[in-house]
PDB file of C-alpha atoms and ligand atoms in Angstrom:
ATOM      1  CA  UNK Q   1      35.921 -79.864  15.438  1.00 59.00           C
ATOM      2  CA  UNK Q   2      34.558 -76.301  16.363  1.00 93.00           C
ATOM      3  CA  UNK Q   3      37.908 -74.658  15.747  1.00 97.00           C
ATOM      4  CA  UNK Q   4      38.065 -76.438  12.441  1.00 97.00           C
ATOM      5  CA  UNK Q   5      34.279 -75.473  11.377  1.00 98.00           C
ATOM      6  CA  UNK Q   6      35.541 -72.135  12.089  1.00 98.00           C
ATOM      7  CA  UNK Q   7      38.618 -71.973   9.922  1.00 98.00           C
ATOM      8  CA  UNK Q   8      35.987 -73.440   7.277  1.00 98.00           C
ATOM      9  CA  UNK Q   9      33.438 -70.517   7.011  1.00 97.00           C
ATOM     10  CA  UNK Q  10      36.788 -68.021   7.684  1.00 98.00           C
ATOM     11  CA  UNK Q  11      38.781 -69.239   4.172  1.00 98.00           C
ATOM     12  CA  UNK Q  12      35.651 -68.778   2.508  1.00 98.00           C
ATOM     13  CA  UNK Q  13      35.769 -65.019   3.002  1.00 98.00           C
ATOM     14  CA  UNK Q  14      39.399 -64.651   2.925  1.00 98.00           C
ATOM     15  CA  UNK Q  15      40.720 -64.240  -0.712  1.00 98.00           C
ATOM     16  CA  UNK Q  16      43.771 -66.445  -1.320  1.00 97.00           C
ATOM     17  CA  UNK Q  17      46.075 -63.430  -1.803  1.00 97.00           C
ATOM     18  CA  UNK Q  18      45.356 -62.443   1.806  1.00 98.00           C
ATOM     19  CA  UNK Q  19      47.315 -64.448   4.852  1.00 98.00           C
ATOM     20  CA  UNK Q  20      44.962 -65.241   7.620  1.00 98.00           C
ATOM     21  CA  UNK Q  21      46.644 -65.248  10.674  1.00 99.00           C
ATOM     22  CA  UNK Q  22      45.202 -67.481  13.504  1.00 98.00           C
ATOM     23  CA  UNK Q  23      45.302 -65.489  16.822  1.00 98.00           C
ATOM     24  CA  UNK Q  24      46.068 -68.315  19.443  1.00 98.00           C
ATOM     25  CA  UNK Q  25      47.119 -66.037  22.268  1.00 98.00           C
ATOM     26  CA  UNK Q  26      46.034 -67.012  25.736  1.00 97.00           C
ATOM     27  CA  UNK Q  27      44.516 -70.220  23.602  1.00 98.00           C
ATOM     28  CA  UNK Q  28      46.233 -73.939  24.523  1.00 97.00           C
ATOM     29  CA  UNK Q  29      48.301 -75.744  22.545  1.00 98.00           C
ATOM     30  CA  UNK Q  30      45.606 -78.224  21.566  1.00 98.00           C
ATOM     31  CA  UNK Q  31      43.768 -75.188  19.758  1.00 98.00           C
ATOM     32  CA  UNK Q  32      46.589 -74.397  17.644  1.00 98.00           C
ATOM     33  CA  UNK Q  33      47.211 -78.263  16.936  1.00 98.00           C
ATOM     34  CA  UNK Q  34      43.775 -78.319  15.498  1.00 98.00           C
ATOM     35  CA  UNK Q  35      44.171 -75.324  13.222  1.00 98.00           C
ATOM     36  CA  UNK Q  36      47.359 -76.479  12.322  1.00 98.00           C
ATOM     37  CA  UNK Q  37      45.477 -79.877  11.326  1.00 98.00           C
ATOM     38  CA  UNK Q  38      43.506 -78.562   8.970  1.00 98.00           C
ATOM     39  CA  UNK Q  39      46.882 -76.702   6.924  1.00 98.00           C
ATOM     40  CA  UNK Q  40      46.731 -73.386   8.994  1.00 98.00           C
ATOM     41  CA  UNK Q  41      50.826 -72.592   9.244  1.00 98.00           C
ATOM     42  CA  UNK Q  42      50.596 -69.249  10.287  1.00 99.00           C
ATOM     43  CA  UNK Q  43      50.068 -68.261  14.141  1.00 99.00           C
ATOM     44  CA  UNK Q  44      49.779 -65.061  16.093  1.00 98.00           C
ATOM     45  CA  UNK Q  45      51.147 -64.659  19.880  1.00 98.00           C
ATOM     46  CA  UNK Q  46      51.296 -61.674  22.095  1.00 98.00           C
ATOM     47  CA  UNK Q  47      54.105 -62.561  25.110  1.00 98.00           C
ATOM     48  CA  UNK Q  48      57.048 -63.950  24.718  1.00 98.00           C
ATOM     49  CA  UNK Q  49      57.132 -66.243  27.121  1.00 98.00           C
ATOM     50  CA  UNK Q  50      54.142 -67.832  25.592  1.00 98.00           C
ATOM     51  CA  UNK Q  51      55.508 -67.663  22.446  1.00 98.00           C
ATOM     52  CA  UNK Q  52      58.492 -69.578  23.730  1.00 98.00           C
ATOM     53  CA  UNK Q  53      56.744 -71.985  25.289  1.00 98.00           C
ATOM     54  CA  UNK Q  54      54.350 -73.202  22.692  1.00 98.00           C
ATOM     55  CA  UNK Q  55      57.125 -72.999  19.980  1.00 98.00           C
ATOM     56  CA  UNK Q  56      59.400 -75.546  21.871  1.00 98.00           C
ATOM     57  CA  UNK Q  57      56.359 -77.854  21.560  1.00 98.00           C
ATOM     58  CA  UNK Q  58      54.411 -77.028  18.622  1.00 98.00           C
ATOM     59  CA  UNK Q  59      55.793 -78.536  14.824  1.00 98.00           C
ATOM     60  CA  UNK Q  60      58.757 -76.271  13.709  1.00 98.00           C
ATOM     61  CA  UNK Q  61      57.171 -75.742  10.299  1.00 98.00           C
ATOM     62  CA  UNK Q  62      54.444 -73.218  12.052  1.00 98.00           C
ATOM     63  CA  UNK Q  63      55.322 -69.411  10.908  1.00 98.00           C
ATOM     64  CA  UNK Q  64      54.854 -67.527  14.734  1.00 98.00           C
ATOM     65  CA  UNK Q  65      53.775 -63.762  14.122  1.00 99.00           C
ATOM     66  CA  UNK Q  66      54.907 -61.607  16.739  1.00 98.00           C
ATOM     67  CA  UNK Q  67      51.883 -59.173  17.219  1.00 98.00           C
ATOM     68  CA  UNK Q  68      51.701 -57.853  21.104  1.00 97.00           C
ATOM     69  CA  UNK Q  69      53.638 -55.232  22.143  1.00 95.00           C
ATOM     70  CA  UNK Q  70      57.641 -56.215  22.560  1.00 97.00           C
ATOM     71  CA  UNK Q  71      59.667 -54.568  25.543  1.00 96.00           C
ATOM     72  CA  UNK Q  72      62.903 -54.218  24.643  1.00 97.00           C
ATOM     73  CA  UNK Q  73      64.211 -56.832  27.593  1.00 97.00           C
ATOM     74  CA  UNK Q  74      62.047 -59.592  25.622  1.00 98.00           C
ATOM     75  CA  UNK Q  75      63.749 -58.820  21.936  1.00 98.00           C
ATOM     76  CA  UNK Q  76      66.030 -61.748  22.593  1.00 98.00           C
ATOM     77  CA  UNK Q  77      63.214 -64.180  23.423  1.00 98.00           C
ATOM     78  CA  UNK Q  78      61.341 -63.268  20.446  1.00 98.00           C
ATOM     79  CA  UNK Q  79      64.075 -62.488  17.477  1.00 98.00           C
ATOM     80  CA  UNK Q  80      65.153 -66.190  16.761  1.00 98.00           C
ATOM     81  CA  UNK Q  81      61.635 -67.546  16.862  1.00 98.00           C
ATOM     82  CA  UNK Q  82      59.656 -65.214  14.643  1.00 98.00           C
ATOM     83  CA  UNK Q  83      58.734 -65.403  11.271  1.00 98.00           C
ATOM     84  CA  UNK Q  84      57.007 -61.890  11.163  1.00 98.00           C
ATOM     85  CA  UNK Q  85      57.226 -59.261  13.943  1.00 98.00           C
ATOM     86  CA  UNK Q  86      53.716 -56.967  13.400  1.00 98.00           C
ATOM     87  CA  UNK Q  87      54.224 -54.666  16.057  1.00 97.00           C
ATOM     88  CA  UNK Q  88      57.452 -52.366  15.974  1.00 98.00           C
ATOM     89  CA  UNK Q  89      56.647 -49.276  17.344  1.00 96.00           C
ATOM     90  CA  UNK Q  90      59.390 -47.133  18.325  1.00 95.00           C
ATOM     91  CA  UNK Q  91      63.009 -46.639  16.624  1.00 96.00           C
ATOM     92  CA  UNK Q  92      64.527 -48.100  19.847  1.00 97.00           C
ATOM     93  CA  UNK Q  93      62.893 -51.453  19.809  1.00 98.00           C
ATOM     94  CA  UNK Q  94      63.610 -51.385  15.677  1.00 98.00           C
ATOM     95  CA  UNK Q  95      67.347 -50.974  17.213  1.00 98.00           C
ATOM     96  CA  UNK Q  96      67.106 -53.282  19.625  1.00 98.00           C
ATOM     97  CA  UNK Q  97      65.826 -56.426  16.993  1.00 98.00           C
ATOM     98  CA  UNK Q  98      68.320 -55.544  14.434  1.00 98.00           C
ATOM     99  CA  UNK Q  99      71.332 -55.658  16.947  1.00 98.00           C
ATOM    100  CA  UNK Q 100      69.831 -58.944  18.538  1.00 98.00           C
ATOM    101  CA  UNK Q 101      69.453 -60.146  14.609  1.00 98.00           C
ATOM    102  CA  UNK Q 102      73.067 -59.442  14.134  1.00 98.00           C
ATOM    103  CA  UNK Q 103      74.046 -61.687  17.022  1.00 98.00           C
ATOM    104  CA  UNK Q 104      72.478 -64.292  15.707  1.00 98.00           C
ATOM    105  CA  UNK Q 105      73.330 -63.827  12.098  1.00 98.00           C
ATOM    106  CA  UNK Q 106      69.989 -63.405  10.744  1.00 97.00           C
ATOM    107  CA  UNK Q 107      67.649 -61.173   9.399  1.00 98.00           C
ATOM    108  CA  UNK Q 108      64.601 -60.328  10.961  1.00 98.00           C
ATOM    109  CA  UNK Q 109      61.397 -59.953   9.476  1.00 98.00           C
ATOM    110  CA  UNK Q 110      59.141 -56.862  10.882  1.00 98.00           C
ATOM    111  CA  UNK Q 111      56.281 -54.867   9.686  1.00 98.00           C
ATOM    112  CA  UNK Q 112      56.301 -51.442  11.906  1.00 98.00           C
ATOM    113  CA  UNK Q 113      53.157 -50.180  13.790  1.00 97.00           C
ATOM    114  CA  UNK Q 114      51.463 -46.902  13.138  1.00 96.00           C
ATOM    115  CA  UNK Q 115      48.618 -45.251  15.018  1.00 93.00           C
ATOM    116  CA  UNK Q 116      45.505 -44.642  13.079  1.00 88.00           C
ATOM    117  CA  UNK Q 117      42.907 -45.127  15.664  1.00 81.00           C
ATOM    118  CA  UNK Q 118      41.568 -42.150  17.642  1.00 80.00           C
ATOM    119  CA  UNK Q 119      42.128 -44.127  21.309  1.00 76.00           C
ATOM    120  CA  UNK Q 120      45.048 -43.441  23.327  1.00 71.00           C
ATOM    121  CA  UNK Q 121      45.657 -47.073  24.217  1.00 69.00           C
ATOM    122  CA  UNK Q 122      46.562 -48.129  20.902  1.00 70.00           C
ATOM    123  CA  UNK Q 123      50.262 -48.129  20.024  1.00 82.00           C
ATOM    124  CA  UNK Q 124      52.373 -46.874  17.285  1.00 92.00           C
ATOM    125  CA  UNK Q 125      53.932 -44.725  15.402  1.00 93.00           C
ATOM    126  CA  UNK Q 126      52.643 -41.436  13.563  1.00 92.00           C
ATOM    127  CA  UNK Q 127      52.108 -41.113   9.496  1.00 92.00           C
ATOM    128  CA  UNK Q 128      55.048 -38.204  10.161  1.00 93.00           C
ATOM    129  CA  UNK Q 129      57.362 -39.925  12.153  1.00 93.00           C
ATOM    130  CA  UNK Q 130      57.022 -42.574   9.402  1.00 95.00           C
ATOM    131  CA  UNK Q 131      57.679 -40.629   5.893  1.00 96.00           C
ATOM    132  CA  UNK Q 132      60.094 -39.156   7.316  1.00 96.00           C
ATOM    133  CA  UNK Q 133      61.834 -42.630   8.675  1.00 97.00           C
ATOM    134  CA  UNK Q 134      61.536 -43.472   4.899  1.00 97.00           C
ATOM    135  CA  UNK Q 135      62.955 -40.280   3.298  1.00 97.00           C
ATOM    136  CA  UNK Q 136      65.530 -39.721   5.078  1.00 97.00           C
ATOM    137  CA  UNK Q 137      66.522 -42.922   4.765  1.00 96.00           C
ATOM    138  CA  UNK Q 138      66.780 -43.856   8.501  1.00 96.00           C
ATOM    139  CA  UNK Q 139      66.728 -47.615   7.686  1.00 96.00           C
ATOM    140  CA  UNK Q 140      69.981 -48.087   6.467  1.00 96.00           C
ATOM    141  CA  UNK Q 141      71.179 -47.838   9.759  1.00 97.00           C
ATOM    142  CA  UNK Q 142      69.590 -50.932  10.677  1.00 98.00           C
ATOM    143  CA  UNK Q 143      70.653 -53.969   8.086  1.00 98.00           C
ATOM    144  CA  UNK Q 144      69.853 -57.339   9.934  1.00 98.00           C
ATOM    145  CA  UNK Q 145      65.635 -56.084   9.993  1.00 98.00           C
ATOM    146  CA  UNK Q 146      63.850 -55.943   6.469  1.00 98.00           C
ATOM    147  CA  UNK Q 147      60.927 -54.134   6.783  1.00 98.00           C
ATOM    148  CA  UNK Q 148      58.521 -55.882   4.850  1.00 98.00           C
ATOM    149  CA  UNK Q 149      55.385 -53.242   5.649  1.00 98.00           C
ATOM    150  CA  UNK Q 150      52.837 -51.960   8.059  1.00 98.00           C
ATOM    151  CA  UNK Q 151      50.349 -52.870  10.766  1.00 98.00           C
ATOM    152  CA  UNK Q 152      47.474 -50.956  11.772  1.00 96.00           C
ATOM    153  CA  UNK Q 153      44.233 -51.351  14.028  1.00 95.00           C
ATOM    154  CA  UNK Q 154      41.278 -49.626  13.801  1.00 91.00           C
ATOM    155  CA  UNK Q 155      39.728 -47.376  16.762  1.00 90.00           C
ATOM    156  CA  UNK Q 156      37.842 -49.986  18.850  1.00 87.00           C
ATOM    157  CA  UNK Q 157      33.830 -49.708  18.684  1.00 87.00           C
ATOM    158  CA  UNK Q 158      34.226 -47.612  16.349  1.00 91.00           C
ATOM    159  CA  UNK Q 159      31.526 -47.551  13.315  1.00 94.00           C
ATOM    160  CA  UNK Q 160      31.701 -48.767   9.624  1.00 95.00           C
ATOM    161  CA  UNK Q 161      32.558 -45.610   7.909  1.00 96.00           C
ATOM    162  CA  UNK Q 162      35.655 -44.159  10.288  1.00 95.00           C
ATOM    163  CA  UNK Q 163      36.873 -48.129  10.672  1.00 96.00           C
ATOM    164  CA  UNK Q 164      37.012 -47.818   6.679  1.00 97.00           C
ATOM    165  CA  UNK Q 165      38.799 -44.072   6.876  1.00 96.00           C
ATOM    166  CA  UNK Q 166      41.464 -45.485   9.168  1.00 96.00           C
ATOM    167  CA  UNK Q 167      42.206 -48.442   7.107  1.00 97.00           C
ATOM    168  CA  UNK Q 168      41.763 -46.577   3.618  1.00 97.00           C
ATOM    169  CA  UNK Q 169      44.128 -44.204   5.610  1.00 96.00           C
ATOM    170  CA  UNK Q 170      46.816 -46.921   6.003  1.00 97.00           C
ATOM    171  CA  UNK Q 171      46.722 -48.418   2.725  1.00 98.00           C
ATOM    172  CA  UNK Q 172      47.373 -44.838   1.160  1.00 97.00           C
ATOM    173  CA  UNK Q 173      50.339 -44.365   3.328  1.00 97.00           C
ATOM    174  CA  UNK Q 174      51.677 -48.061   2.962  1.00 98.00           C
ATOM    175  CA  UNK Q 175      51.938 -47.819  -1.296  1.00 98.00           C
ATOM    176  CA  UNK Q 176      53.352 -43.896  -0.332  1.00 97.00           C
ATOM    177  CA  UNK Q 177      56.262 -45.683   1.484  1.00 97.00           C
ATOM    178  CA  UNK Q 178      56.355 -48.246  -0.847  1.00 97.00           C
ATOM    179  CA  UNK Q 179      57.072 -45.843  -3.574  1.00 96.00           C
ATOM    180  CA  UNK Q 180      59.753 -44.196  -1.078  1.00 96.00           C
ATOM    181  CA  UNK Q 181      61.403 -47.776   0.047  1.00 96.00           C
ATOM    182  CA  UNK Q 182      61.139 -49.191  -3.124  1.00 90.00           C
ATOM    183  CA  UNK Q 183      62.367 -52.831  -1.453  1.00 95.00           C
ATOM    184  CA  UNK Q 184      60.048 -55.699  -3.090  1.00 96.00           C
ATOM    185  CA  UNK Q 185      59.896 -57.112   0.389  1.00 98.00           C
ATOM    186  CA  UNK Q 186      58.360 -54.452   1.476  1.00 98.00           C
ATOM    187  CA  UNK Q 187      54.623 -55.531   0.595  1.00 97.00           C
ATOM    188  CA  UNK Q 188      53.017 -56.635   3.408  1.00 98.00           C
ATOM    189  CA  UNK Q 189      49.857 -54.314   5.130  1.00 98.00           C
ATOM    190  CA  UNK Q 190      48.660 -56.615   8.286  1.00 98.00           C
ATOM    191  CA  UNK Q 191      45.069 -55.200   9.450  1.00 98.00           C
ATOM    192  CA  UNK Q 192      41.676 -56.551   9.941  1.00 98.00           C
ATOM    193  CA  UNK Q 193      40.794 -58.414  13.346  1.00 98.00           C
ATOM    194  CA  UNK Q 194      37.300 -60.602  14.090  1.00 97.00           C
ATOM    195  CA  UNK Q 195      35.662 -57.532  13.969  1.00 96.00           C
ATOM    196  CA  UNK Q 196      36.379 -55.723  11.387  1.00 97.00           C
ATOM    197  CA  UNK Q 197      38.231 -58.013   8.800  1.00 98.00           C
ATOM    198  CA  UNK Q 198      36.056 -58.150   5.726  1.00 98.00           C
ATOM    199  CA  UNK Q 199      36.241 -54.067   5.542  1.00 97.00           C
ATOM    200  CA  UNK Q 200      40.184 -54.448   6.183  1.00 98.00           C
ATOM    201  CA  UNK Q 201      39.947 -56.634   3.066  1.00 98.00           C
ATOM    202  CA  UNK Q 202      37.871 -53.926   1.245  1.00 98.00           C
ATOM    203  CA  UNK Q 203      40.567 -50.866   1.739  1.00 98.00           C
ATOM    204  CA  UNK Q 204      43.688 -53.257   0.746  1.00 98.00           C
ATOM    205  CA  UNK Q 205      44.604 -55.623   3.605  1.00 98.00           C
ATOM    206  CA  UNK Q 206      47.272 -58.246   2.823  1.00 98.00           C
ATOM    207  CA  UNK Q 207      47.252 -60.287   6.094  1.00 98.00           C
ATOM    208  CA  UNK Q 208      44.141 -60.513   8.731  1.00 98.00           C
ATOM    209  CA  UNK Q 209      44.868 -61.365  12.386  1.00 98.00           C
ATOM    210  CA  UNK Q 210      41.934 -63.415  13.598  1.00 98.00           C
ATOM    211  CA  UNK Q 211      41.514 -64.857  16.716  1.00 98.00           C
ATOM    212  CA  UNK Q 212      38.526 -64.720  18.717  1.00 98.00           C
ATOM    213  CA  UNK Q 213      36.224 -65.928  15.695  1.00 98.00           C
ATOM    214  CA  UNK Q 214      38.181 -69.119  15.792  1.00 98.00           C
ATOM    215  CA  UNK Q 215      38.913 -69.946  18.887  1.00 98.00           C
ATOM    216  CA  UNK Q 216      36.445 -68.205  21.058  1.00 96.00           C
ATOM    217  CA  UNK Q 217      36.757 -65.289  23.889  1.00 94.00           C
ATOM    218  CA  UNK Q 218      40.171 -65.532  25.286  1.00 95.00           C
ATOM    219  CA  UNK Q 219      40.505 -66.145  29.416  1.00 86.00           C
ATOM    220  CA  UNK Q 220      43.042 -63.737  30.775  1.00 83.00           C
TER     221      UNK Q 220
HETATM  222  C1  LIG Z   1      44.585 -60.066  19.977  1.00 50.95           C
HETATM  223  C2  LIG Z   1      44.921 -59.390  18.716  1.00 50.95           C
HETATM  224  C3  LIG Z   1      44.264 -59.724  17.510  1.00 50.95           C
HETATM  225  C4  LIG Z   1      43.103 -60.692  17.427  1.00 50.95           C
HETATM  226  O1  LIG Z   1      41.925 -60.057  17.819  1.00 50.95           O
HETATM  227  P1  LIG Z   1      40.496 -60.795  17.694  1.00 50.95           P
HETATM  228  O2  LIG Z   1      39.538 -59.696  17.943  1.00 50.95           O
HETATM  229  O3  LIG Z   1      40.472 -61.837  18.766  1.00 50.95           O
HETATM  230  O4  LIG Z   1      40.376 -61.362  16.343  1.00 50.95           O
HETATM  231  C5  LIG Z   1      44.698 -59.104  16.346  1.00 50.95           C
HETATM  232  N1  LIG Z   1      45.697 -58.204  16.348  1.00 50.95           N
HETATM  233  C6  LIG Z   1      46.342 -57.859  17.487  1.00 50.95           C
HETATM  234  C7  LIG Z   1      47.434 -56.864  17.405  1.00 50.95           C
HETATM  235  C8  LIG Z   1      45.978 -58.434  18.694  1.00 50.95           C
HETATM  236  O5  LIG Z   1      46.625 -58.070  19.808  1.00 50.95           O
END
């Protein structure tokens, strides 16, 4: 019933245009069961293993979102589950998904990752190594992945006004690109977390990732 209060107060500050994302990571099955209860479809896991696991179980109309980062060795785990892969970070693992998507004669949905926080920690790739991905056409060479737009997180503890730059940041670059790509899939710009998902809202976001403001701190 907590999980489902939860979900409650969350819709009421997520516009309907915006995908919420429940983060059930390191959360049981039973958690996502009771999310999924109340008409949440779309779910956010970080391993693959886990991933695998809780898909076998879990109903098959539940849309998994890929968000954790993928080794390469894992693509094959991952690729014929996912609805959405958030977190595609290098040209190598964009390579590795599309020729794992050919082998299985499908296209793979993937948004690709790009650093705007200031820590060191956080993955991705760089506004540069981006545009120029885009104008130079690089993703022709890779036709079983559409790239339907970006992910982003913000520095950690970082305050209001540089959480807003870094978003404001991304959502510049993301209609840039779009306006390069020119795809209409391309239209998706995943940011905001429990933290800092009404200003991700704010500066453009399309799809928040929420999990520990549903289903409590996570036990690692
Ligand atoms: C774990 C995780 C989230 C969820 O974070 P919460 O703070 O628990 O809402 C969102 N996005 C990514 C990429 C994550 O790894």
């Amino acid at each position: 019933m907590e999980i489902q209060n939860k979900i409650a107060t969350l819709r009421q500050q997520i516009p309907p245009n915006v995908r919420l994302v429940c983060v059930s990571k390191f959360h049981p099955e039973t958690a996502i069961t009771e999310a999924y209860n109340v008409g949440e479809r779309d779910f956010g896991e970080s391993r693959a293993q886990e991933l695998t696991r809780k898909a076998a179980v879990l109903p098959h109309d539940i849309r998994w979102h890929f968000i954790g980062s993928l080794q390469t060795n894992k693509v094959k785990m991952v690729v014929p589950i996912a609805y959405l892969i958030h977190s595609v970070d290098s040209e190598k693992l964009l390579a590795a998904i599309n020729n794992c998507a050919a082998e299985n004669n499908l296209t793979c949905n993937v948004l690709l990752e790009v650093h705007i926080a200031q820590d060191i920690t956080k993955h991705g790739c760089s506004v540069e190594e981006l545009t120029t991905f885009f104008t130079t056409e690089k993703w022709k060479e890779f036709p079983n992945v559409h790239i339907c737009g970006l992910m982003g997180m913000g520095t950690l503890d970082a305050n209001e006004s540089q959480t807003r730059q870094e978003f404001n940041t991304l959502h510049t670059l993301f209609l840039k690109l779009k306006n390069i790509f020119a795809q209409t899939y391309f239209n998706e710009l995943s940011m905001g977390m429990t933290h800092d998902f009404p200003l991700a809202i704010e500066e453009g976001s399309t799809c928040v990732r929420i999990g520990t403001f549903i289903f409590g701190e996570r036990q690692y």
